Amino acid sequence: MLLPRLGLPLATALSFSAAATTAAFAADSAAPLPTRITVDVAHPGHAVSPLLHGIFFEDINYGADGGLYAELVQNRSFEHDDNLFSWAGVRRGGAGGTMTVETENPLNAKNPHYVRLAVTAPGKGFGLANSGFGGIALKANENYFFSVRARGDIPLKAVLEDETGRPLGECALAAPGAQWKELEGTIRGTAVARNARLVVLATAAGHADLDVVSLFPEHTWKNRRNGLRADLVQMLADMHPAFMRFPGGCIVEGKDLLNRYQWKDTIGDIADRPQNWNRWQDAVRQTAPNYYQTYGLGFLEYFQLCEDIGAEPLPIINCGMACQFQSKELVPLTQIDPFVQDALDLIEFANGPVTSTWGAKRAALGHPEPFHMKMIGVGNEQWGEEYFERYPIFYKAIKAKYPDMQIVTGAGPGVDAGDEARWKLAWDKFKSGTPADIVDEHFYRSPQWFLDNVNRYDTQDRNGPKVFAGEFAAHDGRAKKNTLRAAIAEAAIMTGFVRNSDVVTMTSYAPLFAKEGAWQWNPDLIWFDNAHVYGSPSYHVQALFSRNRPDVVLPTTVSPLPAAGNAAAKPSVYVVAGLDRKTGETILDVVNATDREVAADVELRGIARLAPEAKAIVLTSASADDENSLDTPDKVAPREETAKTSGSGLSHRFPANSLTILRLRSL
Ligand code: AHR
């Protein structure tokens, strides 16, 4: 029985079809738009993919260096093209000497540059200062671990200073001697500072060679050395992501092949990891000159992060192709074997026994247990015959050695407009015998496109490869801001993902992170500066869907049925329902993409009676233009309410521009 009936006819048929779950309305009055939502609890449909909601990480927008990776020193190894980028010489009170960049007899071949201090008089301080990634943010009473690879005959000290030069803590280091040696010290931060710098000073005359100058807070995620920012990881953990795709994105491809991501460069001692120029530095926004990848956040750290947050690892490897928008460089087929071997070695690194070559390396790095990696991506968003000449070689070699490994295949950078032919070629290949397990589709389109495409997978071939919506985001207007409007459009398509999750088995928004004032691409899921982090409205949509993923889909109808014509172009409501078998709750995701409140009678068929109170988690705001920011991080944030039920249903008001998750328990 329902609470006050709205006088609408019940839908005559129950269906999984998206057409039946979309209601369009004419927005010609301020009165709530009436409808009825009917859920058939007695006839559950297909299982919802347990991998449906994941995350996609790439070092774009300072996502890794200067972001998730907690290193506070920028250009710690002096390997940027401007070797002293982010560094400044310091000469105080009678000090004298020279500071030069040298390459003779370096720390190692992968790290060829270092700084030499030749000090004639230490005065009140001779050395160099690092300004971090747009300043160093310090906490009071936090320990900071300083380290440096050094050689020479002078003792050193490392000092934290605020922008006025006020010291906020220091540590002393004995002269290292003639051979390269790692010196370590702990600095107790004495005050909060937003724009501090690290100053390394010689305290006597003589010489010192310095490399890999590093500073980490003690409290990283799980307090790991060479660790990650705890607040940023917490944001990821809170999403309960089922998988994590890494390390990109375009950086996997590289501007050219030399610049491609090579996972073997990213493991072991940080001093042995060569720096690589980040191709995002010259991208859309010119905010990142000298943006480099230190690979301090490398493949061991990625796998560990996945393990920590319960996400299946999905590494993507280069398939012998550089970015097809840039150099278009290709590895000749006769020279592709080392690329294939890299993929096979990666699987062994992740999963192999400690007696295997790469399993032994993993064990030597402190992780003897395998990571149980089950998926690998071959290429990022590659397209064309060049890709389909290369990718099957990887597929065959991987399956021959690891038959259970699921392989993610690219389908180009988009699915329509200028990308349609590339996307179509890929699917034609799969239909005509090119093997594929999971196909990665990307869409960065307008909010309206998202609404228009809620049903795009309803007609997907159920016998073909699975789909991974691996990169998507609604780009709202020319400014592409992280508006509530964009988030609601994404929520709408997510209802289609859930409803079709027998074939759309994985999804992830992109990009994941962006640093305020230092980004190349927007919109993004999570924004941060050196001291704070907040989720965009889109973040809340992703987290809400992920945290409320049902186990099976339930047939659902929305009545009145859509108007004839281009219904999706009109303000719309989108619903998907499912069952949480663990709690026995029915979960409804209701997206009201209209500018009007919707008043709905919700009826659950096949249950006797609901518990008198249901949980409603609502994401909305006063205007569809609303965004979150550092100043107003929770302007658009979910709030939890109690909804009263009656019999087997409830009457509920769904605010304009909202996502509501209803959790209903039957007695
Ligand atoms: O997410 C940003 C970029 O978009 C990714 O690196 C690439 O795969 C896509 O073009």
Coordinates of N, CA, C and O and ligand atoms in Angstrom, one line a residue, residues 56 58 60 245 249-250 280 380-381 442 444 471 510-511 521, ligand 1:
F56 N 40.5 5.7 -11.3 CA 41.5 5.7 -12.4 C 42.5 6.8 -12.0 O 42.2 8.0 -11.9
E58 N 46.1 8.9 -12.5 CA 47.2 9.3 -13.4 C 47.9 10.5 -12.7 O 47.3 11.3 -12.1
I60 N 48.5 13.5 -13.4 CA 48.1 14.7 -14.2 C 47.7 15.6 -13.1 O 47.3 15.2 -12.0
R245 N 42.8 1.6 -11.6 CA 43.6 1.6 -12.8 C 44.7 2.6 -12.7 O 44.5 3.7 -12.2
G249 N 46.3 6.3 -18.6 CA 46.4 7.6 -19.2 C 47.5 7.8 -20.1 O 48.3 6.9 -20.5
C250 N 47.5 9.0 -20.6 CA 48.4 9.4 -21.7 C 49.9 9.2 -21.2 O 50.8 9.0 -22.1
W280 N 52.2 16.0 -19.2 CA 51.1 17.0 -18.9 C 51.6 18.4 -18.7 O 50.8 19.3 -18.5
N380 N 46.7 2.5 -23.8 CA 45.7 3.4 -23.2 C 44.5 3.5 -24.1 O 43.8 2.6 -24.3
E381 N 44.4 4.6 -24.7 CA 43.2 4.8 -25.6 C 43.7 4.7 -27.1 O 43.4 5.6 -27.9
H442 N 36.0 5.6 -23.5 CA 36.1 6.9 -22.8 C 35.1 7.9 -23.3 O 34.9 7.9 -24.5
Y444 N 34.3 12.0 -22.5 CA 34.3 13.4 -21.9 C 33.3 14.2 -22.7 O 33.7 14.7 -23.8
E471 N 37.1 6.0 -18.6 CA 37.4 7.4 -18.3 C 36.1 8.1 -18.8 O 35.7 8.0 -19.9
A510 N 37.3 10.2 -14.6 CA 38.7 10.7 -14.8 C 38.7 12.2 -15.1 O 37.7 12.7 -15.7
P511 N 39.8 12.9 -14.8 CA 40.9 12.4 -13.9 C 40.4 12.4 -12.5 O 39.4 13.0 -12.1
W521 N 44.0 20.0 -16.4 CA 42.8 19.4 -17.0 C 41.7 19.5 -16.0 O 41.9 19.2 -14.8
Ligands
AHR1 O1 42.1 11.8 -18.1 C1 42.9 12.6 -18.9 C2 43.4 12.0 -20.2 O2 42.3 11.8 -21.0 C3 44.0 10.6 -20.1 O3 45.3 10.7 -19.8 C4 43.8 10.0 -21.4 O4 43.6 8.6 -21.4 C5 42.5 10.7 -21.9 O5 42.7 11.3 -23.1

